[in-house]
């Protein structure tokens, strides 16, 4: 098979979807109107040394769990390194609230679920994904999918979304450390 035959076969395979594959020029965000994005609570707290510390409520962390972001985490390149160190960016602390509903809203924003969907259903960023019937199709969880499920004590032989969601709600409602 020659290179041109491969190109022709691919072109024929994708021709029914040509309308979706055309390049369109839009604002860099790709959105026609601003989405309704969830908001986070940000608090400025002063330490014993009178240094500011930003605290952001994170609904995707379990209640009471904290994780920090320091100026070292914010260094993007060597040229920005000196500027960021000199400006002494105060530490940012993400404090868990364990709110599964709000966490899902943040995840939908991250996955751009608000983008126009030319052919439903769309998985993320307006990209079509054929529907999957998990009652008829086996779902093989690999890598992070399996570990996430195992972390939720959802160790079953077959994937069951309702069971996964039930375990996630229990896990989000309590502190895990």
PDB file of C-alpha atoms in Angstrom:
ATOM      1  CA  UNK A   1       0.000   0.000   0.000  1.00  0.00           C
ATOM      2  CA  UNK A   2       1.415   3.363  -0.997  1.00  0.00           C
ATOM      3  CA  UNK A   3       1.409   6.529   1.036  1.00  0.00           C
ATOM      4  CA  UNK A   4      -1.245   8.121  -1.236  1.00  0.00           C
ATOM      5  CA  UNK A   5      -3.528   5.075  -0.793  1.00  0.00           C
ATOM      6  CA  UNK A   6      -3.274   5.429   2.987  1.00  0.00           C
ATOM      7  CA  UNK A   7      -4.128   9.134   2.704  1.00  0.00           C
ATOM      8  CA  UNK A   8      -7.101   8.368   0.449  1.00  0.00           C
ATOM      9  CA  UNK A   9      -8.436   5.697   2.833  1.00  0.00           C
ATOM     10  CA  UNK A  10      -8.108   8.074   5.784  1.00  0.00           C
ATOM     11  CA  UNK A  11      -9.803  10.870   3.829  1.00  0.00           C
ATOM     12  CA  UNK A  12     -12.724   8.582   2.948  1.00  0.00           C
ATOM     13  CA  UNK A  13     -12.995   7.421   6.553  1.00  0.00           C
ATOM     14  CA  UNK A  14     -13.107  10.979   7.890  1.00  0.00           C
ATOM     15  CA  UNK A  15     -15.206  12.539   5.104  1.00  0.00           C
ATOM     16  CA  UNK A  16     -18.534  12.087   6.985  1.00  0.00           C
ATOM     17  CA  UNK A  17     -16.970  14.116   9.797  1.00  0.00           C
ATOM     18  CA  UNK A  18     -15.362  16.767   7.582  1.00  0.00           C
ATOM     19  CA  UNK A  19     -17.638  19.477   8.928  1.00  0.00           C
ATOM     20  CA  UNK A  20     -16.394  18.820  12.458  1.00  0.00           C
ATOM     21  CA  UNK A  21     -12.744  18.742  11.392  1.00  0.00           C
ATOM     22  CA  UNK A  22     -12.718  22.143   9.666  1.00  0.00           C
ATOM     23  CA  UNK A  23     -10.674  24.865  11.306  1.00  0.00           C
ATOM     24  CA  UNK A  24     -12.777  27.660  12.735  1.00  0.00           C
ATOM     25  CA  UNK A  25     -11.479  30.969  13.994  1.00  0.00           C
ATOM     26  CA  UNK A  26     -12.853  32.056  17.355  1.00  0.00           C
ATOM     27  CA  UNK A  27     -11.529  33.910  20.373  1.00  0.00           C
ATOM     28  CA  UNK A  28      -8.660  32.032  22.005  1.00  0.00           C
ATOM     29  CA  UNK A  29     -11.020  30.709  24.668  1.00  0.00           C
ATOM     30  CA  UNK A  30     -13.224  29.212  21.935  1.00  0.00           C
ATOM     31  CA  UNK A  31     -16.306  30.283  23.856  1.00  0.00           C
ATOM     32  CA  UNK A  32     -19.104  32.313  22.356  1.00  0.00           C
ATOM     33  CA  UNK A  33     -20.172  33.651  25.748  1.00  0.00           C
ATOM     34  CA  UNK A  34     -18.537  33.541  29.157  1.00  0.00           C
ATOM     35  CA  UNK A  35     -19.423  30.404  31.128  1.00  0.00           C
ATOM     36  CA  UNK A  36     -20.885  30.439  34.599  1.00  0.00           C
ATOM     37  CA  UNK A  37     -17.861  29.247  36.517  1.00  0.00           C
ATOM     38  CA  UNK A  38     -17.889  28.169  40.143  1.00  0.00           C
ATOM     39  CA  UNK A  39     -16.100  30.425  42.585  1.00  0.00           C
ATOM     40  CA  UNK A  40     -13.633  29.648  45.351  1.00  0.00           C
ATOM     41  CA  UNK A  41     -13.231  31.362  48.703  1.00  0.00           C
ATOM     42  CA  UNK A  42      -9.869  33.110  49.084  1.00  0.00           C
ATOM     43  CA  UNK A  43      -8.728  34.385  52.478  1.00  0.00           C
ATOM     44  CA  UNK A  44      -5.598  36.294  53.453  1.00  0.00           C
ATOM     45  CA  UNK A  45      -4.292  35.191  56.836  1.00  0.00           C
ATOM     46  CA  UNK A  46      -1.294  36.703  58.605  1.00  0.00           C
ATOM     47  CA  UNK A  47       1.160  34.366  60.296  1.00  0.00           C
ATOM     48  CA  UNK A  48       2.852  34.943  63.659  1.00  0.00           C
ATOM     49  CA  UNK A  49       5.682  36.683  61.759  1.00  0.00           C
ATOM     50  CA  UNK A  50       3.126  39.102  60.243  1.00  0.00           C
ATOM     51  CA  UNK A  51       3.635  37.483  56.831  1.00  0.00           C
ATOM     52  CA  UNK A  52       0.597  37.126  54.561  1.00  0.00           C
ATOM     53  CA  UNK A  53      -0.646  33.642  53.682  1.00  0.00           C
ATOM     54  CA  UNK A  54      -3.402  33.061  51.142  1.00  0.00           C
ATOM     55  CA  UNK A  55      -5.889  30.313  51.934  1.00  0.00           C
ATOM     56  CA  UNK A  56      -8.116  28.970  49.158  1.00  0.00           C
ATOM     57  CA  UNK A  57     -11.002  26.628  49.889  1.00  0.00           C
ATOM     58  CA  UNK A  58     -10.620  23.526  47.716  1.00  0.00           C
ATOM     59  CA  UNK A  59     -13.768  21.422  47.378  1.00  0.00           C
ATOM     60  CA  UNK A  60     -11.802  18.564  45.769  1.00  0.00           C
ATOM     61  CA  UNK A  61      -9.650  17.936  48.846  1.00  0.00           C
ATOM     62  CA  UNK A  62     -11.058  16.043  51.854  1.00  0.00           C
ATOM     63  CA  UNK A  63     -12.207  18.206  54.795  1.00  0.00           C
ATOM     64  CA  UNK A  64      -9.280  19.473  56.846  1.00  0.00           C
ATOM     65  CA  UNK A  65      -6.595  18.378  54.384  1.00  0.00           C
ATOM     66  CA  UNK A  66      -4.190  21.135  53.356  1.00  0.00           C
ATOM     67  CA  UNK A  67      -1.647  21.383  50.595  1.00  0.00           C
ATOM     68  CA  UNK A  68       0.592  24.384  49.918  1.00  0.00           C
ATOM     69  CA  UNK A  69       1.967  26.136  46.916  1.00  0.00           C
ATOM     70  CA  UNK A  70       5.102  28.201  47.512  1.00  0.00           C
ATOM     71  CA  UNK A  71       7.030  30.634  45.346  1.00  0.00           C
ATOM     72  CA  UNK A  72       9.308  27.738  44.314  1.00  0.00           C
ATOM     73  CA  UNK A  73       6.274  25.961  42.817  1.00  0.00           C
ATOM     74  CA  UNK A  74       5.424  29.079  40.811  1.00  0.00           C
ATOM     75  CA  UNK A  75       8.778  29.383  39.021  1.00  0.00           C
ATOM     76  CA  UNK A  76       8.120  28.877  35.327  1.00  0.00           C
ATOM     77  CA  UNK A  77      11.499  29.720  33.831  1.00  0.00           C
ATOM     78  CA  UNK A  78      14.925  30.960  34.885  1.00  0.00           C
ATOM     79  CA  UNK A  79      14.089  34.480  33.717  1.00  0.00           C
ATOM     80  CA  UNK A  80      11.027  34.597  35.981  1.00  0.00           C
ATOM     81  CA  UNK A  81      12.867  32.932  38.839  1.00  0.00           C
ATOM     82  CA  UNK A  82      14.709  36.037  40.067  1.00  0.00           C
ATOM     83  CA  UNK A  83      11.624  38.249  39.738  1.00  0.00           C
ATOM     84  CA  UNK A  84       9.415  35.848  41.651  1.00  0.00           C
ATOM     85  CA  UNK A  85      12.006  35.303  44.390  1.00  0.00           C
ATOM     86  CA  UNK A  86      12.545  39.045  44.734  1.00  0.00           C
ATOM     87  CA  UNK A  87       8.833  39.771  45.012  1.00  0.00           C
ATOM     88  CA  UNK A  88       8.475  37.195  47.816  1.00  0.00           C
ATOM     89  CA  UNK A  89       5.179  35.655  46.827  1.00  0.00           C
ATOM     90  CA  UNK A  90       3.379  34.580  49.998  1.00  0.00           C
ATOM     91  CA  UNK A  91       2.519  30.909  50.351  1.00  0.00           C
ATOM     92  CA  UNK A  92      -0.838  29.763  49.034  1.00  0.00           C
ATOM     93  CA  UNK A  93      -2.611  27.073  51.049  1.00  0.00           C
ATOM     94  CA  UNK A  94      -5.415  24.984  49.577  1.00  0.00           C
ATOM     95  CA  UNK A  95      -7.711  23.895  52.399  1.00  0.00           C
ATOM     96  CA  UNK A  96     -10.041  20.969  51.740  1.00  0.00           C
ATOM     97  CA  UNK A  97     -13.782  21.293  52.202  1.00  0.00           C
ATOM     98  CA  UNK A  98     -14.781  17.922  50.729  1.00  0.00           C
ATOM     99  CA  UNK A  99     -17.691  19.263  48.680  1.00  0.00           C
ATOM    100  CA  UNK A 100     -18.295  16.701  45.910  1.00  0.00           C
ATOM    101  CA  UNK A 101     -20.968  18.802  44.171  1.00  0.00           C
ATOM    102  CA  UNK A 102     -18.748  21.892  43.950  1.00  0.00           C
ATOM    103  CA  UNK A 103     -15.738  19.740  43.000  1.00  0.00           C
ATOM    104  CA  UNK A 104     -17.715  18.362  40.055  1.00  0.00           C
ATOM    105  CA  UNK A 105     -18.584  21.922  38.996  1.00  0.00           C
ATOM    106  CA  UNK A 106     -14.862  22.830  39.030  1.00  0.00           C
ATOM    107  CA  UNK A 107     -14.007  19.683  37.058  1.00  0.00           C
ATOM    108  CA  UNK A 108     -16.631  20.516  34.429  1.00  0.00           C
ATOM    109  CA  UNK A 109     -15.017  23.941  34.018  1.00  0.00           C
ATOM    110  CA  UNK A 110     -11.556  22.374  33.767  1.00  0.00           C
ATOM    111  CA  UNK A 111     -12.766  19.899  31.115  1.00  0.00           C
ATOM    112  CA  UNK A 112     -14.554  22.702  29.225  1.00  0.00           C
ATOM    113  CA  UNK A 113     -17.912  20.934  29.405  1.00  0.00           C
ATOM    114  CA  UNK A 114     -19.582  24.293  28.588  1.00  0.00           C
ATOM    115  CA  UNK A 115     -18.146  24.372  25.055  1.00  0.00           C
ATOM    116  CA  UNK A 116     -20.608  24.090  22.155  1.00  0.00           C
ATOM    117  CA  UNK A 117     -21.285  20.452  21.285  1.00  0.00           C
ATOM    118  CA  UNK A 118     -21.969  20.149  17.535  1.00  0.00           C
ATOM    119  CA  UNK A 119     -22.851  16.449  17.787  1.00  0.00           C
ATOM    120  CA  UNK A 120     -24.052  15.177  21.156  1.00  0.00           C
ATOM    121  CA  UNK A 121     -22.949  13.591  23.351  1.00  0.00           C
ATOM    122  CA  UNK A 122     -19.623  15.311  23.996  1.00  0.00           C
ATOM    123  CA  UNK A 123     -17.068  14.157  26.551  1.00  0.00           C
ATOM    124  CA  UNK A 124     -15.102  17.406  26.950  1.00  0.00           C
ATOM    125  CA  UNK A 125     -14.082  20.532  25.064  1.00  0.00           C
ATOM    126  CA  UNK A 126     -16.991  20.084  22.618  1.00  0.00           C
ATOM    127  CA  UNK A 127     -15.554  16.825  21.231  1.00  0.00           C
ATOM    128  CA  UNK A 128     -18.059  14.114  20.314  1.00  0.00           C
ATOM    129  CA  UNK A 129     -17.802  10.780  22.082  1.00  0.00           C
ATOM    130  CA  UNK A 130     -20.185   7.952  21.252  1.00  0.00           C
ATOM    131  CA  UNK A 131     -22.318   6.889  24.221  1.00  0.00           C
ATOM    132  CA  UNK A 132     -21.054   3.911  26.208  1.00  0.00           C
ATOM    133  CA  UNK A 133     -23.419   1.390  27.766  1.00  0.00           C
ATOM    134  CA  UNK A 134     -21.416  -0.041  30.674  1.00  0.00           C
ATOM    135  CA  UNK A 135     -23.984  -2.832  31.040  1.00  0.00           C
ATOM    136  CA  UNK A 136     -22.947  -4.211  27.648  1.00  0.00           C
ATOM    137  CA  UNK A 137     -19.317  -3.086  27.363  1.00  0.00           C
ATOM    138  CA  UNK A 138     -16.506  -4.003  29.731  1.00  0.00           C
ATOM    139  CA  UNK A 139     -14.534  -1.101  31.180  1.00  0.00           C
ATOM    140  CA  UNK A 140     -10.891  -1.891  31.888  1.00  0.00           C
ATOM    141  CA  UNK A 141      -9.512   0.505  34.491  1.00  0.00           C
ATOM    142  CA  UNK A 142      -5.784   1.017  34.148  1.00  0.00           C
ATOM    143  CA  UNK A 143      -3.261   3.161  35.914  1.00  0.00           C
ATOM    144  CA  UNK A 144      -4.854   6.148  37.666  1.00  0.00           C
ATOM    145  CA  UNK A 145      -8.410   4.945  37.019  1.00  0.00           C
ATOM    146  CA  UNK A 146      -7.746   1.767  38.999  1.00  0.00           C
ATOM    147  CA  UNK A 147      -5.826   3.536  41.775  1.00  0.00           C
ATOM    148  CA  UNK A 148      -8.566   6.148  42.217  1.00  0.00           C
ATOM    149  CA  UNK A 149     -11.197   3.445  42.428  1.00  0.00           C
ATOM    150  CA  UNK A 150      -9.064   1.449  44.873  1.00  0.00           C
ATOM    151  CA  UNK A 151      -8.482   4.561  47.023  1.00  0.00           C
ATOM    152  CA  UNK A 152     -12.250   4.865  47.359  1.00  0.00           C
ATOM    153  CA  UNK A 153     -12.447   1.265  48.657  1.00  0.00           C
ATOM    154  CA  UNK A 154     -14.403   0.437  45.518  1.00  0.00           C
ATOM    155  CA  UNK A 155     -12.572  -2.790  44.708  1.00  0.00           C
ATOM    156  CA  UNK A 156     -15.081  -4.690  42.638  1.00  0.00           C
ATOM    157  CA  UNK A 157     -14.535  -6.909  39.631  1.00  0.00           C
ATOM    158  CA  UNK A 158     -16.713  -4.853  37.283  1.00  0.00           C
ATOM    159  CA  UNK A 159     -17.090  -1.106  36.944  1.00  0.00           C
ATOM    160  CA  UNK A 160     -20.340   0.232  38.363  1.00  0.00           C
ATOM    161  CA  UNK A 161     -20.755   4.009  38.287  1.00  0.00           C
ATOM    162  CA  UNK A 162     -23.389   4.135  41.024  1.00  0.00           C
ATOM    163  CA  UNK A 163     -21.115   2.142  43.357  1.00  0.00           C
ATOM    164  CA  UNK A 164     -18.144   4.362  42.456  1.00  0.00           C
ATOM    165  CA  UNK A 165     -20.207   7.515  43.113  1.00  0.00           C
ATOM    166  CA  UNK A 166     -21.494   6.150  46.441  1.00  0.00           C
ATOM    167  CA  UNK A 167     -17.942   5.459  47.627  1.00  0.00           C
ATOM    168  CA  UNK A 168     -16.799   8.905  46.437  1.00  0.00           C
ATOM    169  CA  UNK A 169     -19.557  10.629  48.449  1.00  0.00           C
ATOM    170  CA  UNK A 170     -18.587   8.706  51.599  1.00  0.00           C
ATOM    171  CA  UNK A 171     -14.910   9.512  51.080  1.00  0.00           C
ATOM    172  CA  UNK A 172     -15.562  13.215  50.436  1.00  0.00           C
ATOM    173  CA  UNK A 173     -17.652  13.509  53.599  1.00  0.00           C
ATOM    174  CA  UNK A 174     -14.860  12.501  55.965  1.00  0.00           C
ATOM    175  CA  UNK A 175     -11.260  13.406  56.602  1.00  0.00           C
ATOM    176  CA  UNK A 176      -8.898  10.681  55.360  1.00  0.00           C
ATOM    177  CA  UNK A 177      -5.724  11.301  57.339  1.00  0.00           C
TER     178      UNK A 177
END
